[in-house]
JSON list of C-alpha atoms in Angstrom, two decimals:
[
{"chain": "A", "resi": 24, "resn": "MET", "atom": "CA", "xyz": [54.97, 1.01, -6.57]},
{"chain": "A", "resi": 25, "resn": "PRO", "atom": "CA", "xyz": [53.85, -2.95, -5.96]},
{"chain": "A", "resi": 26, "resn": "ILE", "atom": "CA", "xyz": [53.20, -4.97, -8.73]},
{"chain": "A", "resi": 27, "resn": "THR", "atom": "CA", "xyz": [49.22, -6.37, -9.36]},
{"chain": "A", "resi": 28, "resn": "GLN", "atom": "CA", "xyz": [48.88, -10.03, -10.31]},
{"chain": "A", "resi": 29, "resn": "ASP", "atom": "CA", "xyz": [45.25, -9.21, -10.92]},
{"chain": "A", "resi": 30, "resn": "PRO", "atom": "CA", "xyz": [44.03, -8.76, -14.86]},
{"chain": "A", "resi": 31, "resn": "TYR", "atom": "CA", "xyz": [43.59, -5.34, -16.32]},
{"chain": "A", "resi": 32, "resn": "TYR", "atom": "CA", "xyz": [40.56, -4.95, -18.43]},
{"chain": "A", "resi": 33, "resn": "CYS", "atom": "CA", "xyz": [39.75, -1.98, -20.94]},
{"chain": "A", "resi": 34, "resn": "HIS", "atom": "CA", "xyz": [35.85, -1.24, -21.58]},
{"chain": "A", "resi": 35, "resn": "GLN", "atom": "CA", "xyz": [36.11, -3.41, -24.94]},
{"chain": "A", "resi": 36, "resn": "GLN", "atom": "CA", "xyz": [36.53, -6.79, -22.63]},
{"chain": "A", "resi": 37, "resn": "ILE", "atom": "CA", "xyz": [33.30, -5.63, -20.64]},
{"chain": "A", "resi": 38, "resn": "PRO", "atom": "CA", "xyz": [29.85, -6.78, -21.92]},
{"chain": "A", "resi": 39, "resn": "ILE", "atom": "CA", "xyz": [27.24, -4.17, -21.72]},
{"chain": "A", "resi": 40, "resn": "PRO", "atom": "CA", "xyz": [24.24, -4.90, -22.35]},
{"chain": "A", "resi": 41, "resn": "PRO", "atom": "CA", "xyz": [22.45, -2.98, -25.38]},
{"chain": "A", "resi": 42, "resn": "SER", "atom": "CA", "xyz": [19.52, -2.53, -22.38]},
{"chain": "A", "resi": 43, "resn": "PHE", "atom": "CA", "xyz": [21.77, -1.27, -20.05]},
{"chain": "A", "resi": 44, "resn": "PRO", "atom": "CA", "xyz": [21.45, 2.38, -20.26]},
{"chain": "A", "resi": 45, "resn": "ASP", "atom": "CA", "xyz": [17.39, 1.73, -20.45]},
{"chain": "A", "resi": 46, "resn": "ILE", "atom": "CA", "xyz": [17.61, 0.15, -17.06]},
{"chain": "A", "resi": 47, "resn": "LEU", "atom": "CA", "xyz": [19.67, 2.81, -15.60]},
{"chain": "A", "resi": 48, "resn": "LYS", "atom": "CA", "xyz": [17.49, 5.89, -16.97]},
{"chain": "A", "resi": 49, "resn": "GLN", "atom": "CA", "xyz": [13.95, 3.43, -15.59]},
{"chain": "A", "resi": 50, "resn": "PHE", "atom": "CA", "xyz": [15.84, 3.18, -12.02]},
{"chain": "A", "resi": 51, "resn": "THR", "atom": "CA", "xyz": [16.38, 6.50, -11.71]},
{"chain": "A", "resi": 52, "resn": "LYS", "atom": "CA", "xyz": [13.00, 7.40, -13.19]},
{"chain": "A", "resi": 53, "resn": "ALA", "atom": "CA", "xyz": [11.76, 5.42, -9.89]},
{"chain": "A", "resi": 54, "resn": "ALA", "atom": "CA", "xyz": [14.07, 6.81, -8.11]},
{"chain": "A", "resi": 55, "resn": "ILE", "atom": "CA", "xyz": [13.34, 10.16, -7.79]},
{"chain": "A", "resi": 56, "resn": "ARG", "atom": "CA", "xyz": [9.79, 9.26, -7.52]},
{"chain": "A", "resi": 57, "resn": "THR", "atom": "CA", "xyz": [10.14, 7.14, -4.97]},
{"chain": "A", "resi": 58, "resn": "GLN", "atom": "CA", "xyz": [12.52, 9.22, -2.97]},
{"chain": "A", "resi": 59, "resn": "PRO", "atom": "CA", "xyz": [13.62, 6.39, -0.87]},
{"chain": "A", "resi": 60, "resn": "LYS", "atom": "CA", "xyz": [15.40, 8.09, 2.84]},
{"chain": "A", "resi": 61, "resn": "ASP", "atom": "CA", "xyz": [17.77, 4.79, 2.57]},
{"chain": "A", "resi": 62, "resn": "VAL", "atom": "CA", "xyz": [19.25, 4.84, -1.59]},
{"chain": "A", "resi": 63, "resn": "LEU", "atom": "CA", "xyz": [21.27, 2.02, -1.40]},
{"chain": "A", "resi": 64, "resn": "LYS", "atom": "CA", "xyz": [18.73, -0.16, 0.76]},
{"chain": "A", "resi": 65, "resn": "TRP", "atom": "CA", "xyz": [16.19, 1.13, -1.76]},
{"chain": "A", "resi": 66, "resn": "SER", "atom": "CA", "xyz": [18.61, 0.04, -4.60]},
{"chain": "A", "resi": 67, "resn": "HIS", "atom": "CA", "xyz": [19.14, -3.91, -3.39]},
{"chain": "A", "resi": 68, "resn": "ALA", "atom": "CA", "xyz": [15.29, -3.80, -2.95]},
{"chain": "A", "resi": 69, "resn": "TYR", "atom": "CA", "xyz": [15.25, -2.64, -6.78]},
{"chain": "A", "resi": 70, "resn": "PHE", "atom": "CA", "xyz": [17.01, -4.56, -8.35]},
{"chain": "A", "resi": 71, "resn": "LYS", "atom": "CA", "xyz": [16.45, -7.97, -6.40]},
{"chain": "A", "resi": 72, "resn": "ALA", "atom": "CA", "xyz": [12.97, -7.23, -6.96]},
{"chain": "A", "resi": 73, "resn": "LEU", "atom": "CA", "xyz": [13.40, -7.05, -11.17]},
{"chain": "A", "resi": 74, "resn": "ALA", "atom": "CA", "xyz": [16.27, -9.82, -11.37]},
{"chain": "A", "resi": 75, "resn": "ASN", "atom": "CA", "xyz": [12.94, -12.12, -9.73]},
{"chain": "A", "resi": 76, "resn": "SER", "atom": "CA", "xyz": [10.19, -11.08, -11.79]},
{"chain": "A", "resi": 77, "resn": "GLU", "atom": "CA", "xyz": [8.31, -8.97, -8.79]},
{"chain": "A", "resi": 78, "resn": "PRO", "atom": "CA", "xyz": [7.06, -5.75, -8.82]},
{"chain": "A", "resi": 79, "resn": "PRO", "atom": "CA", "xyz": [9.40, -3.17, -7.50]},
{"chain": "A", "resi": 80, "resn": "PRO", "atom": "CA", "xyz": [9.03, -1.14, -4.64]},
{"chain": "A", "resi": 81, "resn": "VAL", "atom": "CA", "xyz": [8.73, 2.25, -6.88]},
{"chain": "A", "resi": 82, "resn": "LYS", "atom": "CA", "xyz": [5.58, 4.89, -6.48]},
{"chain": "A", "resi": 83, "resn": "ASP", "atom": "CA", "xyz": [3.27, 5.37, -9.60]},
{"chain": "A", "resi": 84, "resn": "ARG", "atom": "CA", "xyz": [4.33, 9.45, -8.82]},
{"chain": "A", "resi": 85, "resn": "LEU", "atom": "CA", "xyz": [6.03, 11.97, -6.66]},
{"chain": "A", "resi": 86, "resn": "GLU", "atom": "CA", "xyz": [4.51, 12.30, -3.33]},
{"chain": "A", "resi": 87, "resn": "VAL", "atom": "CA", "xyz": [3.74, 15.07, -0.87]},
{"chain": "A", "resi": 88, "resn": "PRO", "atom": "CA", "xyz": [3.61, 14.05, 2.24]},
{"chain": "A", "resi": 89, "resn": "ILE", "atom": "CA", "xyz": [0.38, 14.17, 4.11]},
{"chain": "A", "resi": 90, "resn": "SER", "atom": "CA", "xyz": [-0.67, 16.14, 7.08]},
{"chain": "A", "resi": 91, "resn": "THR", "atom": "CA", "xyz": [-3.88, 13.78, 8.46]},
{"chain": "A", "resi": 92, "resn": "GLN", "atom": "CA", "xyz": [-1.99, 11.06, 9.78]},
{"chain": "A", "resi": 93, "resn": "LYS", "atom": "CA", "xyz": [-2.53, 10.21, 13.29]},
{"chain": "A", "resi": 94, "resn": "CYS", "atom": "CA", "xyz": [1.59, 10.05, 13.95]},
{"chain": "A", "resi": 95, "resn": "ASP", "atom": "CA", "xyz": [3.73, 10.51, 11.59]},
{"chain": "A", "resi": 96, "resn": "THR", "atom": "CA", "xyz": [5.80, 6.91, 11.03]},
{"chain": "A", "resi": 97, "resn": "GLY", "atom": "CA", "xyz": [6.97, 8.09, 7.25]},
{"chain": "A", "resi": 98, "resn": "LEU", "atom": "CA", "xyz": [3.93, 5.75, 5.68]},
{"chain": "A", "resi": 99, "resn": "THR", "atom": "CA", "xyz": [2.00, 7.41, 3.39]},
{"chain": "A", "resi": 100, "resn": "PRO", "atom": "CA", "xyz": [-1.08, 6.29, 0.32]},
{"chain": "A", "resi": 101, "resn": "GLY", "atom": "CA", "xyz": [2.11, 5.86, -2.15]},
{"chain": "A", "resi": 102, "resn": "LEU", "atom": "CA", "xyz": [4.09, 3.37, 0.32]},
{"chain": "A", "resi": 103, "resn": "LEU", "atom": "CA", "xyz": [1.05, 1.52, 1.35]},
{"chain": "A", "resi": 104, "resn": "LYS", "atom": "CA", "xyz": [0.36, 0.99, -2.66]},
{"chain": "A", "resi": 105, "resn": "VAL", "atom": "CA", "xyz": [3.65, -0.28, -3.40]},
{"chain": "A", "resi": 106, "resn": "LEU", "atom": "CA", "xyz": [3.48, -2.63, -0.56]},
{"chain": "A", "resi": 107, "resn": "ASN", "atom": "CA", "xyz": [0.49, -3.34, -2.13]},
{"chain": "A", "resi": 108, "resn": "ASN", "atom": "CA", "xyz": [1.33, -3.63, -5.41]},
{"chain": "A", "resi": 109, "resn": "GLN", "atom": "CA", "xyz": [3.81, -6.35, -3.58]},
{"chain": "A", "resi": 110, "resn": "LEU", "atom": "CA", "xyz": [1.88, -8.52, -2.10]},
{"chain": "A", "resi": 111, "resn": "ALA", "atom": "CA", "xyz": [-1.40, -8.45, -2.64]},
{"chain": "A", "resi": 112, "resn": "ALA", "atom": "CA", "xyz": [-1.20, -11.64, -4.66]},
{"chain": "A", "resi": 113, "resn": "LEU", "atom": "CA", "xyz": [0.22, -13.48, -1.54]},
{"chain": "A", "resi": 114, "resn": "LYS", "atom": "CA", "xyz": [-2.94, -13.00, 0.01]},
{"chain": "A", "resi": 115, "resn": "ILE", "atom": "CA", "xyz": [-1.92, -15.08, 3.55]},
{"chain": "A", "resi": 116, "resn": "MET", "atom": "CA", "xyz": [2.18, -14.59, 4.09]},
{"chain": "A", "resi": 117, "resn": "PRO", "atom": "CA", "xyz": [4.38, -14.90, 7.12]},
{"chain": "A", "resi": 118, "resn": "LEU", "atom": "CA", "xyz": [5.17, -11.67, 8.55]},
{"chain": "A", "resi": 119, "resn": "THR", "atom": "CA", "xyz": [8.60, -11.80, 8.05]},
{"chain": "A", "resi": 120, "resn": "VAL", "atom": "CA", "xyz": [7.88, -11.41, 4.23]},
{"chain": "A", "resi": 121, "resn": "ILE", "atom": "CA", "xyz": [5.67, -7.93, 5.43]},
{"chain": "A", "resi": 122, "resn": "GLU", "atom": "CA", "xyz": [8.48, -6.67, 7.30]},
{"chain": "A", "resi": 123, "resn": "GLU", "atom": "CA", "xyz": [11.35, -7.11, 4.85]},
{"chain": "A", "resi": 124, "resn": "LYS", "atom": "CA", "xyz": [9.01, -4.86, 2.55]},
{"chain": "A", "resi": 125, "resn": "TRP", "atom": "CA", "xyz": [8.56, -2.61, 5.39]},
{"chain": "A", "resi": 126, "resn": "LYS", "atom": "CA", "xyz": [12.23, -2.60, 6.01]},
{"chain": "A", "resi": 127, "resn": "GLU", "atom": "CA", "xyz": [13.25, -2.11, 1.92]},
{"chain": "A", "resi": 128, "resn": "LEU", "atom": "CA", "xyz": [11.09, 1.25, 2.42]},
{"chain": "A", "resi": 129, "resn": "SER", "atom": "CA", "xyz": [13.13, 2.27, 5.61]},
{"chain": "A", "resi": 130, "resn": "LEU", "atom": "CA", "xyz": [9.86, 2.39, 7.49]},
{"chain": "A", "resi": 131, "resn": "PRO", "atom": "CA", "xyz": [10.18, 2.48, 11.31]},
{"chain": "A", "resi": 132, "resn": "VAL", "atom": "CA", "xyz": [9.89, -1.74, 12.50]},
{"chain": "A", "resi": 133, "resn": "GLU", "atom": "CA", "xyz": [8.39, -0.47, 15.66]},
{"chain": "A", "resi": 134, "resn": "ARG", "atom": "CA", "xyz": [5.22, 0.98, 13.86]},
{"chain": "A", "resi": 135, "resn": "PHE", "atom": "CA", "xyz": [5.17, -2.29, 11.90]},
{"chain": "A", "resi": 136, "resn": "GLN", "atom": "CA", "xyz": [5.40, -4.15, 14.70]},
{"chain": "A", "resi": 137, "resn": "GLU", "atom": "CA", "xyz": [2.36, -1.96, 16.67]},
{"chain": "A", "resi": 138, "resn": "LEU", "atom": "CA", "xyz": [0.28, -2.66, 13.64]},
{"chain": "A", "resi": 139, "resn": "CYS", "atom": "CA", "xyz": [1.41, -6.72, 14.29]},
{"chain": "A", "resi": 140, "resn": "ARG", "atom": "CA", "xyz": [-0.09, -5.53, 18.03]},
{"chain": "A", "resi": 141, "resn": "ILE", "atom": "CA", "xyz": [-3.16, -4.30, 17.20]},
{"chain": "A", "resi": 142, "resn": "GLY", "atom": "CA", "xyz": [-4.29, -6.61, 14.50]},
{"chain": "A", "resi": 143, "resn": "ASN", "atom": "CA", "xyz": [-3.29, -9.52, 16.78]},
{"chain": "A", "resi": 144, "resn": "PHE", "atom": "CA", "xyz": [-1.17, -10.93, 14.08]},
{"chain": "A", "resi": 145, "resn": "VAL", "atom": "CA", "xyz": [1.15, -14.22, 15.00]},
{"chain": "A", "resi": 146, "resn": "GLY", "atom": "CA", "xyz": [3.23, -15.43, 12.72]},
{"chain": "A", "resi": 147, "resn": "SER", "atom": "CA", "xyz": [1.39, -15.43, 9.31]},
{"chain": "A", "resi": 148, "resn": "CYS", "atom": "CA", "xyz": [-1.63, -12.94, 8.55]},
{"chain": "A", "resi": 149, "resn": "GLU", "atom": "CA", "xyz": [-3.64, -11.81, 5.25]},
{"chain": "A", "resi": 150, "resn": "TRP", "atom": "CA", "xyz": [-2.31, -8.85, 3.37]},
{"chain": "A", "resi": 151, "resn": "LYS", "atom": "CA", "xyz": [-5.90, -7.34, 3.41]},
{"chain": "A", "resi": 152, "resn": "TYR", "atom": "CA", "xyz": [-6.26, -6.88, 6.73]},
{"chain": "A", "resi": 153, "resn": "PHE", "atom": "CA", "xyz": [-2.70, -5.81, 7.22]},
{"chain": "A", "resi": 154, "resn": "LEU", "atom": "CA", "xyz": [-3.06, -3.22, 4.52]},
{"chain": "A", "resi": 155, "resn": "ALA", "atom": "CA", "xyz": [-6.60, -2.15, 6.34]},
{"chain": "A", "resi": 156, "resn": "LEU", "atom": "CA", "xyz": [-4.93, -1.52, 9.86]},
{"chain": "A", "resi": 157, "resn": "ALA", "atom": "CA", "xyz": [-1.91, 0.30, 7.73]},
{"chain": "A", "resi": 158, "resn": "ALA", "atom": "CA", "xyz": [-4.66, 2.82, 6.12]},
{"chain": "A", "resi": 159, "resn": "SER", "atom": "CA", "xyz": [-6.36, 3.59, 9.08]},
{"chain": "A", "resi": 160, "resn": "ASP", "atom": "CA", "xyz": [-3.20, 4.77, 10.19]},
{"chain": "A", "resi": 161, "resn": "LEU", "atom": "CA", "xyz": [-3.00, 7.25, 7.96]},
{"chain": "A", "resi": 162, "resn": "SER", "atom": "CA", "xyz": [-6.53, 8.34, 7.64]},
{"chain": "A", "resi": 163, "resn": "ALA", "atom": "CA", "xyz": [-8.20, 10.91, 10.18]},
{"chain": "A", "resi": 164, "resn": "ASN", "atom": "CA", "xyz": [-11.65, 8.41, 10.76]},
{"chain": "A", "resi": 165, "resn": "LEU", "atom": "CA", "xyz": [-13.01, 5.44, 9.43]},
{"chain": "A", "resi": 166, "resn": "ALA", "atom": "CA", "xyz": [-14.43, 6.78, 6.29]},
{"chain": "A", "resi": 167, "resn": "ASP", "atom": "CA", "xyz": [-11.45, 8.31, 4.91]},
{"chain": "A", "resi": 168, "resn": "THR", "atom": "CA", "xyz": [-10.00, 4.94, 5.76]},
{"chain": "A", "resi": 169, "resn": "LEU", "atom": "CA", "xyz": [-12.38, 2.97, 3.24]},
{"chain": "A", "resi": 170, "resn": "LYS", "atom": "CA", "xyz": [-12.35, 6.18, 0.74]},
{"chain": "A", "resi": 171, "resn": "LEU", "atom": "CA", "xyz": [-8.43, 5.48, 0.77]},
{"chain": "A", "resi": 172, "resn": "ILE", "atom": "CA", "xyz": [-8.77, 1.19, 0.51]},
{"chain": "A", "resi": 173, "resn": "CYS", "atom": "CA", "xyz": [-10.87, 2.02, -2.77]},
{"chain": "A", "resi": 174, "resn": "GLU", "atom": "CA", "xyz": [-7.88, 4.57, -3.89]},
{"chain": "A", "resi": 175, "resn": "LEU", "atom": "CA", "xyz": [-5.79, 1.61, -3.50]},
{"chain": "A", "resi": 176, "resn": "LEU", "atom": "CA", "xyz": [-7.50, -0.87, -4.41]},
{"chain": "A", "resi": 177, "resn": "THR", "atom": "CA", "xyz": [-9.61, 0.30, -7.78]},
{"chain": "A", "resi": 178, "resn": "ALA", "atom": "CA", "xyz": [-8.87, -0.61, -11.14]},
{"chain": "A", "resi": 179, "resn": "ASP", "atom": "CA", "xyz": [-10.14, 3.16, -12.01]},
{"chain": "A", "resi": 180, "resn": "PRO", "atom": "CA", "xyz": [-7.24, 6.02, -13.44]},
{"chain": "A", "resi": 181, "resn": "GLU", "atom": "CA", "xyz": [-6.13, 8.26, -10.89]},
{"chain": "A", "resi": 182, "resn": "GLY", "atom": "CA", "xyz": [-8.59, 10.67, -9.64]},
{"chain": "A", "resi": 183, "resn": "GLY", "atom": "CA", "xyz": [-11.77, 9.06, -11.20]},
{"chain": "A", "resi": 184, "resn": "ALA", "atom": "CA", "xyz": [-14.71, 7.03, -8.91]},
{"chain": "A", "resi": 185, "resn": "ALA", "atom": "CA", "xyz": [-12.38, 5.02, -7.49]},
{"chain": "A", "resi": 186, "resn": "ARG", "atom": "CA", "xyz": [-14.73, 1.93, -7.50]},
{"chain": "A", "resi": 187, "resn": "ILE", "atom": "CA", "xyz": [-14.32, -0.90, -6.04]},
{"chain": "A", "resi": 188, "resn": "SER", "atom": "CA", "xyz": [-16.81, -4.58, -5.58]},
{"chain": "A", "resi": 189, "resn": "PHE", "atom": "CA", "xyz": [-19.42, -3.98, -2.37]},
{"chain": "A", "resi": 190, "resn": "GLU", "atom": "CA", "xyz": [-18.39, -7.46, -1.28]},
{"chain": "A", "resi": 191, "resn": "GLN", "atom": "CA", "xyz": [-14.97, -6.09, -1.18]},
{"chain": "A", "resi": 192, "resn": "TRP", "atom": "CA", "xyz": [-15.96, -3.43, 0.40]},
{"chain": "A", "resi": 193, "resn": "LEU", "atom": "CA", "xyz": [-17.47, -4.57, 3.03]},
{"chain": "A", "resi": 194, "resn": "GLU", "atom": "CA", "xyz": [-15.28, -7.10, 4.12]},
{"chain": "A", "resi": 195, "resn": "PHE", "atom": "CA", "xyz": [-12.60, -4.13, 5.23]},
{"chain": "A", "resi": 196, "resn": "TYR", "atom": "CA", "xyz": [-16.16, -2.21, 6.60]},
{"chain": "A", "resi": 197, "resn": "ARG", "atom": "CA", "xyz": [-16.90, -5.05, 9.23]},
{"chain": "A", "resi": 198, "resn": "TYR", "atom": "CA", "xyz": [-13.28, -5.64, 9.98]},
{"chain": "A", "resi": 199, "resn": "LEU", "atom": "CA", "xyz": [-12.67, -2.61, 10.87]},
{"chain": "A", "resi": 200, "resn": "GLY", "atom": "CA", "xyz": [-16.19, -1.96, 12.02]},
{"chain": "A", "resi": 201, "resn": "HIS", "atom": "CA", "xyz": [-15.16, -5.25, 14.23]},
{"chain": "A", "resi": 202, "resn": "MET", "atom": "CA", "xyz": [-11.51, -2.95, 15.33]},
{"chain": "A", "resi": 203, "resn": "ASP", "atom": "CA", "xyz": [-13.69, -0.36, 16.68]},
{"chain": "A", "resi": 204, "resn": "GLU", "atom": "CA", "xyz": [-16.43, -2.08, 18.03]},
{"chain": "A", "resi": 205, "resn": "ILE", "atom": "CA", "xyz": [-19.15, -0.63, 16.15]},
{"chain": "A", "resi": 206, "resn": "PRO", "atom": "CA", "xyz": [-22.83, -1.82, 17.04]},
{"chain": "A", "resi": 207, "resn": "GLU", "atom": "CA", "xyz": [-23.65, -4.38, 13.82]},
{"chain": "A", "resi": 208, "resn": "GLN", "atom": "CA", "xyz": [-27.20, -3.06, 14.70]},
{"chain": "A", "resi": 209, "resn": "HIS", "atom": "CA", "xyz": [-25.54, 0.26, 13.26]},
{"chain": "A", "resi": 210, "resn": "ILE", "atom": "CA", "xyz": [-23.52, -1.70, 10.30]},
{"chain": "A", "resi": 211, "resn": "ASN", "atom": "CA", "xyz": [-26.97, -3.09, 9.04]},
{"chain": "A", "resi": 212, "resn": "HIS", "atom": "CA", "xyz": [-28.55, 1.02, 8.92]},
{"chain": "A", "resi": 213, "resn": "VAL", "atom": "CA", "xyz": [-25.38, 1.85, 6.56]},
{"chain": "A", "resi": 214, "resn": "LEU", "atom": "CA", "xyz": [-25.69, -0.94, 4.54]},
{"chain": "A", "resi": 215, "resn": "ALA", "atom": "CA", "xyz": [-29.55, -0.53, 4.21]},
{"chain": "A", "resi": 216, "resn": "TYR", "atom": "CA", "xyz": [-29.13, 3.06, 2.97]},
{"chain": "A", "resi": 217, "resn": "LEU", "atom": "CA", "xyz": [-26.58, 2.35, 0.67]},
{"chain": "A", "resi": 218, "resn": "THR", "atom": "CA", "xyz": [-28.54, -0.76, -0.70]},
{"chain": "A", "resi": 219, "resn": "PHE", "atom": "CA", "xyz": [-30.02, 1.43, -3.77]},
{"chain": "A", "resi": 220, "resn": "ASP", "atom": "CA", "xyz": [-26.84, 3.01, -4.78]},
{"chain": "A", "resi": 221, "resn": "ILE", "atom": "CA", "xyz": [-25.13, -0.82, -5.12]},
{"chain": "A", "resi": 222, "resn": "ALA", "atom": "CA", "xyz": [-27.57, -2.36, -7.15]},
{"chain": "A", "resi": 223, "resn": "ASN", "atom": "CA", "xyz": [-27.83, 0.54, -9.45]},
{"chain": "A", "resi": 224, "resn": "GLN", "atom": "CA", "xyz": [-23.83, 0.40, -9.90]},
{"chain": "A", "resi": 225, "resn": "ASP", "atom": "CA", "xyz": [-23.71, -3.26, -10.69]},
{"chain": "A", "resi": 226, "resn": "GLY", "atom": "CA", "xyz": [-22.36, -4.21, -7.56]},
{"chain": "A", "resi": 227, "resn": "MET", "atom": "CA", "xyz": [-19.64, -1.84, -7.31]},
{"chain": "A", "resi": 228, "resn": "ILE", "atom": "CA", "xyz": [-19.08, 1.09, -4.74]},
{"chain": "A", "resi": 229, "resn": "MET", "atom": "CA", "xyz": [-17.27, 4.15, -4.73]},
{"chain": "A", "resi": 230, "resn": "PRO", "atom": "CA", "xyz": [-16.37, 6.43, -1.96]},
{"chain": "A", "resi": 231, "resn": "ARG", "atom": "CA", "xyz": [-18.76, 9.25, -2.56]},
{"chain": "A", "resi": 232, "resn": "ASN", "atom": "CA", "xyz": [-21.62, 6.64, -2.27]},
{"chain": "A", "resi": 233, "resn": "PHE", "atom": "CA", "xyz": [-20.59, 6.34, 1.38]},
{"chain": "A", "resi": 234, "resn": "MET", "atom": "CA", "xyz": [-18.98, 9.58, 2.07]},
{"chain": "A", "resi": 235, "resn": "HIS", "atom": "CA", "xyz": [-22.91, 11.53, 1.02]},
{"chain": "A", "resi": 236, "resn": "PRO", "atom": "CA", "xyz": [-24.21, 13.93, 3.74]},
{"chain": "A", "resi": 237, "resn": "GLU", "atom": "CA", "xyz": [-27.13, 11.68, 3.58]},
{"chain": "A", "resi": 238, "resn": "CYS", "atom": "CA", "xyz": [-25.32, 8.39, 4.39]},
{"chain": "A", "resi": 239, "resn": "PRO", "atom": "CA", "xyz": [-25.40, 7.36, 7.79]},
{"chain": "A", "resi": 240, "resn": "LYS", "atom": "CA", "xyz": [-21.96, 8.27, 9.45]},
{"chain": "A", "resi": 241, "resn": "LEU", "atom": "CA", "xyz": [-19.78, 4.75, 8.56]},
{"chain": "A", "resi": 242, "resn": "ASN", "atom": "CA", "xyz": [-18.70, 5.17, 12.45]},
{"chain": "A", "resi": 243, "resn": "PRO", "atom": "CA", "xyz": [-21.73, 6.64, 14.91]},
{"chain": "A", "resi": 244, "resn": "ARG", "atom": "CA", "xyz": [-18.64, 7.85, 17.07]},
{"chain": "A", "resi": 245, "resn": "ASP", "atom": "CA", "xyz": [-17.00, 9.80, 14.29]}
]
């Protein structure tokens, strides 16, 4: 039997931080909620984020895959919220930063590239516009897209009204409306209808406002 020169260690010689069991417990809970496709890659991203005091790639809760998205890309509202939690504070960023976070969630790089092509993003982009296109990819129509955006950005508790500021909502609506080639006249028609609601809600808007049966359709072609 060969003799090794490597030192031998016993458990008394290996310091284990008192917080280590709790770290592993939180990691296990996060993995169960997030259900990563590539556990090794996700684990690396998780502990890297913790070491850098950044938001880790963790879903708020276990998520049932949805069937309303336009194509099965692996992206879900929960994963999109993870990305938003990690990237929203940066506002404008290199596309390589978004791509890195995208890959850490084992999402297909081909779909990332397609979203960049649709948005005409080259080199860098504003995160909110990438978020808008990704939300659109998960939704059947424009109203559902903006509803999802409200749910991702709201400070209301889950299942609540999902309010966001009207100015913020309008920026998303105009951007997506431009992508869908919605006439400015129609957008103004929608805004005229929503004016009363917004005035009575301290400048906030919620999905039930723009999804009300009496509200003009956000996209006249839907």
